[in-house]
Short mmCIF file of C-alpha atoms in Angstrom, two decimals:
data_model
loop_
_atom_site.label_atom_id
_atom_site.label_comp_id
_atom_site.label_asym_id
_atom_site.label_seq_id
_atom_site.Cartn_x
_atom_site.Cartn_y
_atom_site.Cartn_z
CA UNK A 1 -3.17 -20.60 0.29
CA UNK A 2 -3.32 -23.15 2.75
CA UNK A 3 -0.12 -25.30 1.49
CA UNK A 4 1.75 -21.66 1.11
CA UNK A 5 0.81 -21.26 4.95
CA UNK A 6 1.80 -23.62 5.99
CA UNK A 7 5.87 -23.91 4.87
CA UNK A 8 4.41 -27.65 3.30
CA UNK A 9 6.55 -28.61 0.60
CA UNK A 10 3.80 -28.77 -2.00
CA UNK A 11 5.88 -28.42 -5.59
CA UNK A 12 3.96 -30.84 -7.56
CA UNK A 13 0.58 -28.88 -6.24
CA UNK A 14 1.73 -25.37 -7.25
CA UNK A 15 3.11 -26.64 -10.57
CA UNK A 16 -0.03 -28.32 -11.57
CA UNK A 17 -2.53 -25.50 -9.99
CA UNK A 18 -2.12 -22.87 -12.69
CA UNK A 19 -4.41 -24.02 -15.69
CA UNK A 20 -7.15 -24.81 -12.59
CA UNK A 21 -6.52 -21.71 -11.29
CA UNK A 22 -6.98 -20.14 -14.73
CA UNK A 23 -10.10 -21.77 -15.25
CA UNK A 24 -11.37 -20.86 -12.32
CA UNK A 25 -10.80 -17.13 -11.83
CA UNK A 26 -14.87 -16.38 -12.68
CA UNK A 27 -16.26 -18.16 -9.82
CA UNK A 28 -13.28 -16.24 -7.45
CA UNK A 29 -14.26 -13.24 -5.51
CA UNK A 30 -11.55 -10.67 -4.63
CA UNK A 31 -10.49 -12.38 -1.33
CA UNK A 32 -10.04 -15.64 -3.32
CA UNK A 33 -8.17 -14.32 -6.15
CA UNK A 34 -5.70 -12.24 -3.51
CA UNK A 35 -4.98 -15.31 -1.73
CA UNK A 36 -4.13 -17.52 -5.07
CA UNK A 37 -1.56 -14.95 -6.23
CA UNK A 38 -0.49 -14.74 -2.36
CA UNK A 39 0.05 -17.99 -2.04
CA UNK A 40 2.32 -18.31 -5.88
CA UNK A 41 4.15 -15.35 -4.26
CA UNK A 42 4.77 -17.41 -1.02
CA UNK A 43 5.59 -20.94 -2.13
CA UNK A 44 4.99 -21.37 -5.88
CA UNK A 45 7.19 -21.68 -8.57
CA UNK A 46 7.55 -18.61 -10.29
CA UNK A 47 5.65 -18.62 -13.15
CA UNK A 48 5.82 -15.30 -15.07
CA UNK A 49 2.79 -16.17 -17.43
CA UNK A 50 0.44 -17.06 -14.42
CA UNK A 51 1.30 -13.97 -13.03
CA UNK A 52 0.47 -11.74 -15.91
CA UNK A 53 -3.02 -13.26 -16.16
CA UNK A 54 -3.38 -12.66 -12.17
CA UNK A 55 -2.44 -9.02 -12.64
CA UNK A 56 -4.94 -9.14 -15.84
CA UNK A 57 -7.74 -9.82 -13.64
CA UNK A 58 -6.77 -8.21 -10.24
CA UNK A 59 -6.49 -4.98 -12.64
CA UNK A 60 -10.15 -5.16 -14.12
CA UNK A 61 -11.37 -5.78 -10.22
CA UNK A 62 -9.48 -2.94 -8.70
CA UNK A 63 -12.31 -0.79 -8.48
CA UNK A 64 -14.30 -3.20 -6.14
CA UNK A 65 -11.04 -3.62 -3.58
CA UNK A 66 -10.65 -3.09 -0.04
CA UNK A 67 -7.13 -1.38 1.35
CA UNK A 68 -5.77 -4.52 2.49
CA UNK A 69 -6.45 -6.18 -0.91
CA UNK A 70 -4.61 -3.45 -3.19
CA UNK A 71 -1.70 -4.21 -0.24
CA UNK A 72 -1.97 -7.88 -0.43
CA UNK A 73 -1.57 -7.69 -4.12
CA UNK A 74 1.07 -5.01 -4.27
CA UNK A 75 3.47 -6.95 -1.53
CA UNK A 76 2.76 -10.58 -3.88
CA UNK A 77 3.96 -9.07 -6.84
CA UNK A 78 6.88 -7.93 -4.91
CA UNK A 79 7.80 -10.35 -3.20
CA UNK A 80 6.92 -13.34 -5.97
CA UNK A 81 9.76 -16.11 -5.30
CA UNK A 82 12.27 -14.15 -3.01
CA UNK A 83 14.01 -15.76 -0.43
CA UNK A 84 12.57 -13.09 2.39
CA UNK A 85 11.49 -9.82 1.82
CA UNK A 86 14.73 -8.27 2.84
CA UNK A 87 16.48 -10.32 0.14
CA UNK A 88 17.49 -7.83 -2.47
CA UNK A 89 18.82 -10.16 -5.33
CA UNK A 90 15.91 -11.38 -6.98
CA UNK A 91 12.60 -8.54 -7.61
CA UNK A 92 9.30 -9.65 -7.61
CA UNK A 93 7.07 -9.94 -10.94
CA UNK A 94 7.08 -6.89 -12.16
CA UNK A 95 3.48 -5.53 -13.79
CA UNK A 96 3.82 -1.92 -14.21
CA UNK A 97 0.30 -1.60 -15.44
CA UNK A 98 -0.91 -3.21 -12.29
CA UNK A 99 0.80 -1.36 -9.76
CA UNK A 100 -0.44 1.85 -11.80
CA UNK A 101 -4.01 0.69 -11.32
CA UNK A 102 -3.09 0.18 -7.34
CA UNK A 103 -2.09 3.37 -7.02
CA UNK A 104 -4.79 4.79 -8.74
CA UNK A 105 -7.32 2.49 -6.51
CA UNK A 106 -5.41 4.05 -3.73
CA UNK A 107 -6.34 7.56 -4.37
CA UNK A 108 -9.52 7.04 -4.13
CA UNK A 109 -10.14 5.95 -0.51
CA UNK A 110 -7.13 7.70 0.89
CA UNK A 111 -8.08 8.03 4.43
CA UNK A 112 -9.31 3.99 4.09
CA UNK A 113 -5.22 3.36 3.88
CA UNK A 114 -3.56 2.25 7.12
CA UNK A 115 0.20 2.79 7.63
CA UNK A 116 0.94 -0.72 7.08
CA UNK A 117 -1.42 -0.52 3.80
CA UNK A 118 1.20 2.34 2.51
CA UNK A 119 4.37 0.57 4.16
CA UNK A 120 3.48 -2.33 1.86
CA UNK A 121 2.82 -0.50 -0.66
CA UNK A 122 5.56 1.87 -1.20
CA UNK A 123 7.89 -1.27 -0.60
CA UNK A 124 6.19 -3.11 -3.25
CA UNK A 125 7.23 -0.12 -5.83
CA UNK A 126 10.15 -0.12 -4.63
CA UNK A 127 11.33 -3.43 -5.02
CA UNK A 128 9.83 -3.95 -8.28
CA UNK A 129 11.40 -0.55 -9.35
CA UNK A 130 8.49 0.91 -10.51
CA UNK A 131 8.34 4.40 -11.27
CA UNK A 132 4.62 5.49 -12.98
CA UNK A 133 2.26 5.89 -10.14
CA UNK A 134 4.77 6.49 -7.72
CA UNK A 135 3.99 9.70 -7.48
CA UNK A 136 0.66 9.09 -7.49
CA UNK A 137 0.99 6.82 -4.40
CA UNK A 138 2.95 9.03 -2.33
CA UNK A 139 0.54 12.14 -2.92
CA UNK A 140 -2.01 9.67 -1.35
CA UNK A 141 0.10 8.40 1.24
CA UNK A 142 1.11 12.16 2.20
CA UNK A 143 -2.89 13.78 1.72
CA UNK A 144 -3.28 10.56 4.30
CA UNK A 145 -0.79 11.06 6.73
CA UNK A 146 -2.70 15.29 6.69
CA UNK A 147 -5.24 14.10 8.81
CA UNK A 148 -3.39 13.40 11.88
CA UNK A 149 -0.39 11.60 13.01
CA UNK A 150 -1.06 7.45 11.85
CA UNK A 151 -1.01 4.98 13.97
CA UNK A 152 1.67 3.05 13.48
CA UNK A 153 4.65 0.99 14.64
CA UNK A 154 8.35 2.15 14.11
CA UNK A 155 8.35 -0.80 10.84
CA UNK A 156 6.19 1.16 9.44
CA UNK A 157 7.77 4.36 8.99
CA UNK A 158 10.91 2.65 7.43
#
């Protein structure tokens, strides 16, 4: 997380991470396993087999996740090895199954969301083009928004 921070040119550490990152994935609690696919996302090489065994894991923990964590995630896969996240030529790693599990996760702590939880969110489908669960996420995001005008910034409405 650290090296993807801090814009460190760190190549030969994200290339040789993965099997220790594998390896270690029982001894990670949520917060650590967000911030290792965060940080492939950020600065690693894209590695489309690391990824799938992230997503693997992240899906069997979903139940146990805060908000920010299901965002975290959703905005990684997304945004896995793209110049910025306004750059439209490359989309993220796309794990369907995944983002059907976030969505799911999401409706069930719907008023836990904040509007940058849902901006990231519904970007992160986007992106990746995902279509099962959309629906799904924008019932939540909608039985969410029910409860009173959000607080949030003009970003987030976009």
């Amino acid at each position: 997380w650290s090296f993807a921070a801090s814009g460190f040119p760190a190549d030969a550490v994200f290339k040789a991470a993965p099997e220790q990152a594998v390896s270690s994935l029982g001894g990670m609690d949520i917060s650590h396993l967000c911030n290792v696919i965060w940080a492939y996302a950020r600065a690693g090489p894209r590695n489309e087999s690391l990824f799938a065994v992230l997503a693997d894991e992240a899906r069997g923990r979903l139940h146990n996740m805060e908000p920010l964590h299901l965002a975290n995630l959703a905005w990684s896969f997304a945004n896995a090895q793209r110049a910025d996240e306004f750059d439209l030529r490359r989309v993220g790693v796309r794990n369907e199954p995944l983002f059907v599990g976030l969505a799911s996760a999401a409706a069930r702590m719907p008023y836990d969301l904040q509007p940058q939880h849902t901006a990231s969110m519904l970007w992160a489908f986007a992106v990746c083009a995902v279509v099962e669960g959309a629906d799904s996420l924008a019932d939540t995001v909608h039985l969410n928004m029910q409860r009173g005008p959000p607080q949030c910034e003009a970003r987030h409405a976009a």
